[in-house]
Tab-separated table of C-alpha atoms in Angstrom:
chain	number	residue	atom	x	y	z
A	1	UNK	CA	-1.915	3.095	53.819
A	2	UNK	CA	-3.875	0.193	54.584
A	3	UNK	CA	-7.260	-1.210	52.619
A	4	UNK	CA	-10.031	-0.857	54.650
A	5	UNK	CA	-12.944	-3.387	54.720
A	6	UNK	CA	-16.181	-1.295	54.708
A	7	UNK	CA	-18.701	-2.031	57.531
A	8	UNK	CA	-22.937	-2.456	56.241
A	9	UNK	CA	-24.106	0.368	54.806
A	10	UNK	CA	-27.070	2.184	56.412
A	11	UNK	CA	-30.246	1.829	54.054
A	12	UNK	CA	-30.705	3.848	51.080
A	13	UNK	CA	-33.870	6.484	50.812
A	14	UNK	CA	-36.703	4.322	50.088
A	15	UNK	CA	-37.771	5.810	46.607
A	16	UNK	CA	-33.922	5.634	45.617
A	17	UNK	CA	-33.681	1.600	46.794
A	18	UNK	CA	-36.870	0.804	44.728
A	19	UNK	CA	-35.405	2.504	41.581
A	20	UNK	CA	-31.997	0.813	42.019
A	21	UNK	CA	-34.232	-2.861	42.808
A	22	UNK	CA	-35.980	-1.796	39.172
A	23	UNK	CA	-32.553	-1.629	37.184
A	24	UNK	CA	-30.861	-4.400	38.732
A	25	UNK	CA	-33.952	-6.610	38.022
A	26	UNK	CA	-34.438	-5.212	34.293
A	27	UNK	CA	-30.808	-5.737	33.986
A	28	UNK	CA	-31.575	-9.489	35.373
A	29	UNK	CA	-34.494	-10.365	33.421
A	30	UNK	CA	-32.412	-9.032	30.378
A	31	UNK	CA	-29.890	-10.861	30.860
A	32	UNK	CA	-31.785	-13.727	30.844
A	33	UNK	CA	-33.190	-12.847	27.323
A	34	UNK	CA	-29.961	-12.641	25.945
A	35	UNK	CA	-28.998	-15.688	27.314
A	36	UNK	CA	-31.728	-16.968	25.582
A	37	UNK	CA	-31.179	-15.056	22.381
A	38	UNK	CA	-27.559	-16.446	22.080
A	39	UNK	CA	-28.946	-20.281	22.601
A	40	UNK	CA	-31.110	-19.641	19.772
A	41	UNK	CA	-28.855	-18.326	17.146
A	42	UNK	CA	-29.292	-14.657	17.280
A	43	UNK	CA	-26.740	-13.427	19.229
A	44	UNK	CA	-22.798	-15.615	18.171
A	45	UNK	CA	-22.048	-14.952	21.868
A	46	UNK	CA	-23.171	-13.216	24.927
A	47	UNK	CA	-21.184	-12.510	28.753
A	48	UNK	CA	-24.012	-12.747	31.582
A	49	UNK	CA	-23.778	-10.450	34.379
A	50	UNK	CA	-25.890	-12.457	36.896
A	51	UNK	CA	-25.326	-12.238	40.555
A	52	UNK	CA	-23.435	-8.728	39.631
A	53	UNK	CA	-25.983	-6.533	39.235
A	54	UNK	CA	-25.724	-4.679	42.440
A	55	UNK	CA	-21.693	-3.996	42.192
A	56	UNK	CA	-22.544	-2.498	38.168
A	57	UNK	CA	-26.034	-0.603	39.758
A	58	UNK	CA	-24.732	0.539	43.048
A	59	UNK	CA	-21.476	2.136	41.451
A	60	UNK	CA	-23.383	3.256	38.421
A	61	UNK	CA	-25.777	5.249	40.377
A	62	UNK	CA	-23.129	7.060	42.413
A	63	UNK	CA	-22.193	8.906	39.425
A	64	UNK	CA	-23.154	12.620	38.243
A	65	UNK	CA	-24.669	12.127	34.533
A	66	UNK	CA	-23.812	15.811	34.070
A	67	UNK	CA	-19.860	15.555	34.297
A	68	UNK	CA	-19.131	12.087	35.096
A	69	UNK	CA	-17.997	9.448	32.822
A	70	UNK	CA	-17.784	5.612	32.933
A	71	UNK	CA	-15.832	3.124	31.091
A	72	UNK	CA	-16.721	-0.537	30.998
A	73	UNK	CA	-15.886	-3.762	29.987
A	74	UNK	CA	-18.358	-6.449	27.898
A	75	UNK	CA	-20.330	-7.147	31.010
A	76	UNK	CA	-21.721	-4.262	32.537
A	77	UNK	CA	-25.048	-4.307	31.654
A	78	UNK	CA	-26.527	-3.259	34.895
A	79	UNK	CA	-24.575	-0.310	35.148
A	80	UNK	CA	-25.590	0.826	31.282
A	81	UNK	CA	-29.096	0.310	32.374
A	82	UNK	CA	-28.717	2.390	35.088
A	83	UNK	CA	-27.630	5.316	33.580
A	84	UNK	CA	-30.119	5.653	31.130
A	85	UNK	CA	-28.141	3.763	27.847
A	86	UNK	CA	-30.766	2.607	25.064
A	87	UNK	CA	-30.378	-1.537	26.141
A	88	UNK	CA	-31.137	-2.599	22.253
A	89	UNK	CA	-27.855	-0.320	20.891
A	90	UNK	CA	-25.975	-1.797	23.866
A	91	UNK	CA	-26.852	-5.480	22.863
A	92	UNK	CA	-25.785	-4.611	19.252
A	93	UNK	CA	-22.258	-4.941	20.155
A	94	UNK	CA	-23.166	-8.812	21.277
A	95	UNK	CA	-25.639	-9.337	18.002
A	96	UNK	CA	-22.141	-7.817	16.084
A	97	UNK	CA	-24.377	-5.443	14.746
A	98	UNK	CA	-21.772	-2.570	15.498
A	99	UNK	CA	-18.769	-2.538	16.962
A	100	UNK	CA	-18.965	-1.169	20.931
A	101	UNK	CA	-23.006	-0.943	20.749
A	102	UNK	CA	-25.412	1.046	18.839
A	103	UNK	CA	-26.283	3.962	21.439
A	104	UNK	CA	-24.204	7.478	22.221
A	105	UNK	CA	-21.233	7.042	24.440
A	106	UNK	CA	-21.418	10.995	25.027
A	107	UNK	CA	-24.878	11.643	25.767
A	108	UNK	CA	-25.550	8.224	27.870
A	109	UNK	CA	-21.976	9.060	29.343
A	110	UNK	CA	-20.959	5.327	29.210
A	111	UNK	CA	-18.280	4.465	27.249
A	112	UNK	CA	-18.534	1.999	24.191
A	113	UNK	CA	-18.359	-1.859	25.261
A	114	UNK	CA	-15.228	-2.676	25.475
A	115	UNK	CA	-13.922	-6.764	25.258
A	116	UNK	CA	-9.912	-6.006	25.697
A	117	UNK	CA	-9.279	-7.342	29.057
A	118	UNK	CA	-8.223	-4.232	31.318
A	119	UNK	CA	-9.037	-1.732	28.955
A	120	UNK	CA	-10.878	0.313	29.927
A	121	UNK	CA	-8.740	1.171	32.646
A	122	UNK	CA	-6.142	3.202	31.097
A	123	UNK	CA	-8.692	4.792	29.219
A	124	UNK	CA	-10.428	6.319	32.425
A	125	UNK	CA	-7.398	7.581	33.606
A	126	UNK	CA	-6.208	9.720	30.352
A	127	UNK	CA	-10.215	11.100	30.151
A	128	UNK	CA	-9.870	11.746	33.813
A	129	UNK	CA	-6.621	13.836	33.170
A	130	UNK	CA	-7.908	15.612	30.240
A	131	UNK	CA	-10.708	16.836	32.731
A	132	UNK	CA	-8.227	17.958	35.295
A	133	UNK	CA	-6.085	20.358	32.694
A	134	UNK	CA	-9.597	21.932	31.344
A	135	UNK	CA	-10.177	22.653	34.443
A	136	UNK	CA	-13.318	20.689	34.861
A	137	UNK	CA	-14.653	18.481	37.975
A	138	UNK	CA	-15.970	15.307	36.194
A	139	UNK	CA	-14.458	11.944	37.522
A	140	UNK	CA	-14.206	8.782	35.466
A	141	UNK	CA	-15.400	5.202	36.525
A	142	UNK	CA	-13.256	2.713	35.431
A	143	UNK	CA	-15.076	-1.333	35.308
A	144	UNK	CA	-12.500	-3.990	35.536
A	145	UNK	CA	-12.564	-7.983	36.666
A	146	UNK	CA	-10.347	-9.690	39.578
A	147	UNK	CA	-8.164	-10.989	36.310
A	148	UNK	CA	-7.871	-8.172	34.760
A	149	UNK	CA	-6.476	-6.792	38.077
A	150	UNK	CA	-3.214	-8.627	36.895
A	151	UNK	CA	-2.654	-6.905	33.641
A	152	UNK	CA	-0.240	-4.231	32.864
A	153	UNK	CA	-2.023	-1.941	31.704
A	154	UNK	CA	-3.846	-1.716	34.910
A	155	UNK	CA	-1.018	-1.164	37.028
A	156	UNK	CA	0.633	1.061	34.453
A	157	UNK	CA	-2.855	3.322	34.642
A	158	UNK	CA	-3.482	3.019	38.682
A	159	UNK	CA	0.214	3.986	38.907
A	160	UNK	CA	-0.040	7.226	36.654
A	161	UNK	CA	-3.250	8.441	38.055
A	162	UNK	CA	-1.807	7.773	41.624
A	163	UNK	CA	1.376	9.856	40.516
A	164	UNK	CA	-0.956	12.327	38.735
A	165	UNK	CA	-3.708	12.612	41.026
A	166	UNK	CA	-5.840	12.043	38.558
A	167	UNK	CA	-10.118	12.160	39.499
A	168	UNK	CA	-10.626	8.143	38.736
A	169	UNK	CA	-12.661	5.723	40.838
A	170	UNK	CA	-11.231	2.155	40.265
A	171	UNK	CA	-14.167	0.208	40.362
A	172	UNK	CA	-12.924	-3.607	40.615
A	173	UNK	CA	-15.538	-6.520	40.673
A	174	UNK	CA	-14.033	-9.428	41.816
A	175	UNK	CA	-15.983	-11.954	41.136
A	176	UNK	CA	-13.639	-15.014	42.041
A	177	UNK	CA	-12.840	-16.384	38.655
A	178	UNK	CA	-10.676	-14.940	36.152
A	179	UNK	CA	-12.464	-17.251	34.037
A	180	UNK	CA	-11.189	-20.527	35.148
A	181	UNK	CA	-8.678	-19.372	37.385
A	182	UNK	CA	-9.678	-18.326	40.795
A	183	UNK	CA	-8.576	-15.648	42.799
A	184	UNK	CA	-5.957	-17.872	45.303
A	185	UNK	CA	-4.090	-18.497	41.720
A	186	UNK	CA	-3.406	-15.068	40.484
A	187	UNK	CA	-4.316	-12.334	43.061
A	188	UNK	CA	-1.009	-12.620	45.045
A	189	UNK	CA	-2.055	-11.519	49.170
A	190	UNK	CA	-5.795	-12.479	48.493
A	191	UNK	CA	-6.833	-8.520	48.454
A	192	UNK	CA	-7.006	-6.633	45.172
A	193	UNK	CA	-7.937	-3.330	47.559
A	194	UNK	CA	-4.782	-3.811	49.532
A	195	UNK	CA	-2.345	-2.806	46.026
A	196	UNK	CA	-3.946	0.638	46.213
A	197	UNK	CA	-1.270	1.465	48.858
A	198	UNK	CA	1.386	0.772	46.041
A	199	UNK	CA	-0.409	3.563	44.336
A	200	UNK	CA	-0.714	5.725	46.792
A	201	UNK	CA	-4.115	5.683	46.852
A	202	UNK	CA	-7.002	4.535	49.413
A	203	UNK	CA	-8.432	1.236	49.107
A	204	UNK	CA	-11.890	-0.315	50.045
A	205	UNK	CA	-13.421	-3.771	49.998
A	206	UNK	CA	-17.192	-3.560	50.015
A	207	UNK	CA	-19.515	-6.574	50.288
A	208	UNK	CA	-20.314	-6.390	46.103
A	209	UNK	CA	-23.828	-8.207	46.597
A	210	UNK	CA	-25.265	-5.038	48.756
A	211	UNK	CA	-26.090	-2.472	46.343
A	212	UNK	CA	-26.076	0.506	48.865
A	213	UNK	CA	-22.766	-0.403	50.383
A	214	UNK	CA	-21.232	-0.243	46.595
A	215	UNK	CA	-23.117	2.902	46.092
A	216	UNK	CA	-21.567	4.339	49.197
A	217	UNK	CA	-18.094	3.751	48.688
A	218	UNK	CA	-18.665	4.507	45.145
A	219	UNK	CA	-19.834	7.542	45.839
A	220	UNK	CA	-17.124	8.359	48.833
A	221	UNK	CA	-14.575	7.822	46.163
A	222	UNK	CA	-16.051	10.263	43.957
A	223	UNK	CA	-16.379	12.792	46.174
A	224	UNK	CA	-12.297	12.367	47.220
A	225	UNK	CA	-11.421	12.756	43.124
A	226	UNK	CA	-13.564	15.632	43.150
A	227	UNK	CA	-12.409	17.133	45.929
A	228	UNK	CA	-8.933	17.370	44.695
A	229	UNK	CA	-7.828	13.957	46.460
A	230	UNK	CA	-7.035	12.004	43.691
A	231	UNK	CA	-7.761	8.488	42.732
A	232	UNK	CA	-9.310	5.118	44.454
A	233	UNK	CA	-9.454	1.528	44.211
A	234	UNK	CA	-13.166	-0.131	45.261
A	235	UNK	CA	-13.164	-3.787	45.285
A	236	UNK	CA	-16.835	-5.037	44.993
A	237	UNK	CA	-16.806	-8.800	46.132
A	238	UNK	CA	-19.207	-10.971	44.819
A	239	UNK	CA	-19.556	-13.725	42.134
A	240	UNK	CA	-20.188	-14.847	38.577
A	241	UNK	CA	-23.343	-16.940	39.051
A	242	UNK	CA	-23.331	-17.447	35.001
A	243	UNK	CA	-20.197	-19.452	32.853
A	244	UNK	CA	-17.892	-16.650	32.079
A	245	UNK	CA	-19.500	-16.431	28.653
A	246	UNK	CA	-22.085	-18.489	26.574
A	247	UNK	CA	-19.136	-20.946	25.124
A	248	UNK	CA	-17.771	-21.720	28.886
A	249	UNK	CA	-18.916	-24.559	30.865
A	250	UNK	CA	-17.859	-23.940	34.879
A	251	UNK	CA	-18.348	-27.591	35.533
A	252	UNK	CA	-14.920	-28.152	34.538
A	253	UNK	CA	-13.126	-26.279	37.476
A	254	UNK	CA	-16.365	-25.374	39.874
A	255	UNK	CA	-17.670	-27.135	42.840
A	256	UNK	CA	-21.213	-27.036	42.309
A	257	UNK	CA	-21.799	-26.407	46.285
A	258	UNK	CA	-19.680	-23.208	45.773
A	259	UNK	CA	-22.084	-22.062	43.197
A	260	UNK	CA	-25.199	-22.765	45.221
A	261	UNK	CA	-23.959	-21.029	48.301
A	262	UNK	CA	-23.522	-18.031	46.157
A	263	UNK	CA	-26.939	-18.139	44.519
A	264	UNK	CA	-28.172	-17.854	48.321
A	265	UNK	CA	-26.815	-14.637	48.670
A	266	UNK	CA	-28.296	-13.378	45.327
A	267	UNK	CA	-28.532	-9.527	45.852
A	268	UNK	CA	-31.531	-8.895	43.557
A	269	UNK	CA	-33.618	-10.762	46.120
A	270	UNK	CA	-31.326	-9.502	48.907
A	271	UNK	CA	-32.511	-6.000	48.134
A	272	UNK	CA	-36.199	-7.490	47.333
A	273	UNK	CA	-36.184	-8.799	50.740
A	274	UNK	CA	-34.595	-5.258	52.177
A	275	UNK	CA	-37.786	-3.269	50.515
A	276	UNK	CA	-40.164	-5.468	52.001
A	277	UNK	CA	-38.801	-5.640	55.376
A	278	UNK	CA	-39.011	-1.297	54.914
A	279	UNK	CA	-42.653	-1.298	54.092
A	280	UNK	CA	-42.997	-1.330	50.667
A	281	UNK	CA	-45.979	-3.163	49.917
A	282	UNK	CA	-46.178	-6.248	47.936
A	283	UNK	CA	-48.531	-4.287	44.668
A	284	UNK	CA	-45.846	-2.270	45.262
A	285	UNK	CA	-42.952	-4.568	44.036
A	286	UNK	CA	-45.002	-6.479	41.782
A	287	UNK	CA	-45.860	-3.319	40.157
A	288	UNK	CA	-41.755	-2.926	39.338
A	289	UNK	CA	-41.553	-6.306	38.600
A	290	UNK	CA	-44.390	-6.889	35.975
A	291	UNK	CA	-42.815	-2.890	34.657
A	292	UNK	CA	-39.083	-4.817	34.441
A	293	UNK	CA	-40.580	-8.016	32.507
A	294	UNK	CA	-42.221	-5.530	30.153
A	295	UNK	CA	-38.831	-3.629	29.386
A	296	UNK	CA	-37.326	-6.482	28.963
A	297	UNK	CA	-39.325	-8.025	26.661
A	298	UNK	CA	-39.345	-5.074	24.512
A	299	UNK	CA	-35.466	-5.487	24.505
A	300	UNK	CA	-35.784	-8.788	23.433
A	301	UNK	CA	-37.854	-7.360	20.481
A	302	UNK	CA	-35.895	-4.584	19.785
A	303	UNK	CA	-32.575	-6.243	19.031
A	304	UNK	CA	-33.823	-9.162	17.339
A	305	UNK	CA	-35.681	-7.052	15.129
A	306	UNK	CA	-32.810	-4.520	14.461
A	307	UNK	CA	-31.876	-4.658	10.107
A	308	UNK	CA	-28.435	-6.498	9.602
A	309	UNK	CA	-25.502	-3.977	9.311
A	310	UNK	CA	-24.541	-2.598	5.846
A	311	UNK	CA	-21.401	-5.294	4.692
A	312	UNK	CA	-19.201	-1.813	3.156
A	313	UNK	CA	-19.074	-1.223	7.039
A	314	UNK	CA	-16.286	-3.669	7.403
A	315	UNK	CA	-13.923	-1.612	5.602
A	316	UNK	CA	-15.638	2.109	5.821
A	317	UNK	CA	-14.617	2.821	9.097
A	318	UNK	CA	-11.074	1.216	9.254
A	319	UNK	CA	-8.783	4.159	8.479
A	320	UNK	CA	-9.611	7.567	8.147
A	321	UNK	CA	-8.276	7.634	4.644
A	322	UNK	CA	-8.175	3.949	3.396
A	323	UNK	CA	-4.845	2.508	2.165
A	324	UNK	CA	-4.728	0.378	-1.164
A	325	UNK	CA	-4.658	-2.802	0.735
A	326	UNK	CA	-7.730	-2.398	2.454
A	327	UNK	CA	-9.289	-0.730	-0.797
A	328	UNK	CA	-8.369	-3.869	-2.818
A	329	UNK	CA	-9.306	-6.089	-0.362
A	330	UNK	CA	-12.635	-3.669	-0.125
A	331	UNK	CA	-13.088	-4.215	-3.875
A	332	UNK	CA	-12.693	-7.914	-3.635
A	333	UNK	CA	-15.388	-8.396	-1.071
A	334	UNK	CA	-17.666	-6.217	-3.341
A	335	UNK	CA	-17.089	-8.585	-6.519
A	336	UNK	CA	-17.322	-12.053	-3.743
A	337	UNK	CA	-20.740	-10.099	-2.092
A	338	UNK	CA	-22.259	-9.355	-5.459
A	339	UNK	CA	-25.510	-11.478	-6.441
């Protein structure tokens, strides 16, 4: 079982390519505020998503809100847009407001924000199994980086659900760096698609910066899990435009030229460029665009102006039933906190 490198997908519906071109922009111009939030003090730290907004969208969108469920990492802010996840609870996990974000994981059906590198993926699979045995036909979508590709726990998972058959969509986005380390130093064979044949599964390598090839495959995938075909392994290839987080610099082990040639191939104005050449009119687009400033401006507002979290919640929600340790240690704070 070979991975397969997927040709150009055909274009999507035109009212479907404007709304993804709407989320992947919000998610953009968000992005940016955050950026900006972080350089001013509000947020301690913040992971951009730039230049990966059509792997996160594309994927996101291939999903059935009714039974499907996705688990992500700390980056996917494109694909929480997407399906429908209030954007000022999400950013509350990066103010460290709340632990995993301030929205619900059930109802938006996107798991809490998760920072442990590979995660989520074992988490997708045991969800996905618990689906099988009740008998239902909802699929997980599991987010993971090129470098957390090389973690245990991902092969442990992909191996189970291969063994298991269990309805999970790998959803890989390579974006060359596992932070400083790029993918010719820790992807062994180059292809991170290709190790689905260890699993038993079928592979795909999509071009990450075209939102309706993603969305395809994405959606192909699903429809194999559902079907009773068991898992797959999409690797959306693209890039990290941004430092891997707000305390990185990339100047240390980029070429700058690299990082230019990328922004070239920036797939929010690859798909801006798409709509136009389709027809849609220019009042058209700017109508989206001035609606995607607008939401994310009242993001911006939002977070910044959420209340600072009750200090008792650092020890509340620890253990169901608190030990003595933590309630001396609890008590301690109290007398250190008190005015």
């Amino acid at each position: 079982m070979q991975a397969q490198e997927a040709r150009a997908a055909d274009p999507l519906p035109p009212a479907h390519a404007r709304s993804l071109y709407r989320a992947m922009l919000t998610a953009r111009l968000i992005d940016g505020e955050a950026i900006a939030l972080q350089r001013q003090g509000v947020l301690p730290a913040y992971v951009s998503a730039r230049g990966q907004e059509a792997a996160q969208a594309g994927s996101a969108a291939a999903l059935d809100i009714e039974r499907d469920f996705a688990f992500p990492t700390y980056r996917e802010i494109a694909a929480a847009l997407t399906l429908g996840v209030d954007m000022v609870g999400y950013l509350a996990s990066h103010r460290a407001l709340w632990h995993g974000g301030l929205y619900d994981p059930v109802a938006s059906r996107f798991g809490a924000v998760n920072a442990v590198v590979g995660g989520p993926v074992p988490h997708a699979v045991g969800w996905a199994m618990g689906e099988r045995l009740a008998g239902r036909t909802g699929c997980a979508l599991s987010y993971f980086g090129d470098g957390a590709s090389s973690e245990g726990d991902v092969h442990e998972a992909m191996n189970l659900a291969g063994v298991m058959r269990a309805p999970v969509v790998f959803l890989c986005q390579n974006n060359r760096w596992a932070l400083s380390v790029p993918n010719e130093r820790q992807v062994a064979g180059g292809s991170i698609a290709a190790r689905a044949a260890g699993y038993g599964m079928p592979g795909v390598a999509v071009d990450g910066n075209d939102v309706a090839a993603v969305y395809r495959a994405t959606r192909q995938a699903l429809e194999h899990a559902r079907s009773g075909g068991g898992p797959s392994l999409v690797e959306a290839r693209t890039y990290r435009i941004e430092p891997h987080s707000t305390s990185d610099d990339t100047s240390r082990y980029r070429d700058p030229d690299e990082e230019r040639q990328w922004r070239e191939r920036d797939p929010v104005a690859r798909l801006r460029a798409e709509l136009g050449e389709a027809g849609h009119t220019d009042d058209t687009l700017a109508r989206v665009e001035r609606e995607a400033r607008e939401s994310a401006e009242r993001v911006r507002d939002g977070i910044c102006a959420r209340p600072e979290p009750d200090g008792d919640d650092l020890f509340r929600y620890v253990y169901a039933e608190p030990t003595d340790e933590l309630a001396r240690q609890w008590r301690a704070w109290r007398e250190e906190a008190a005015p």
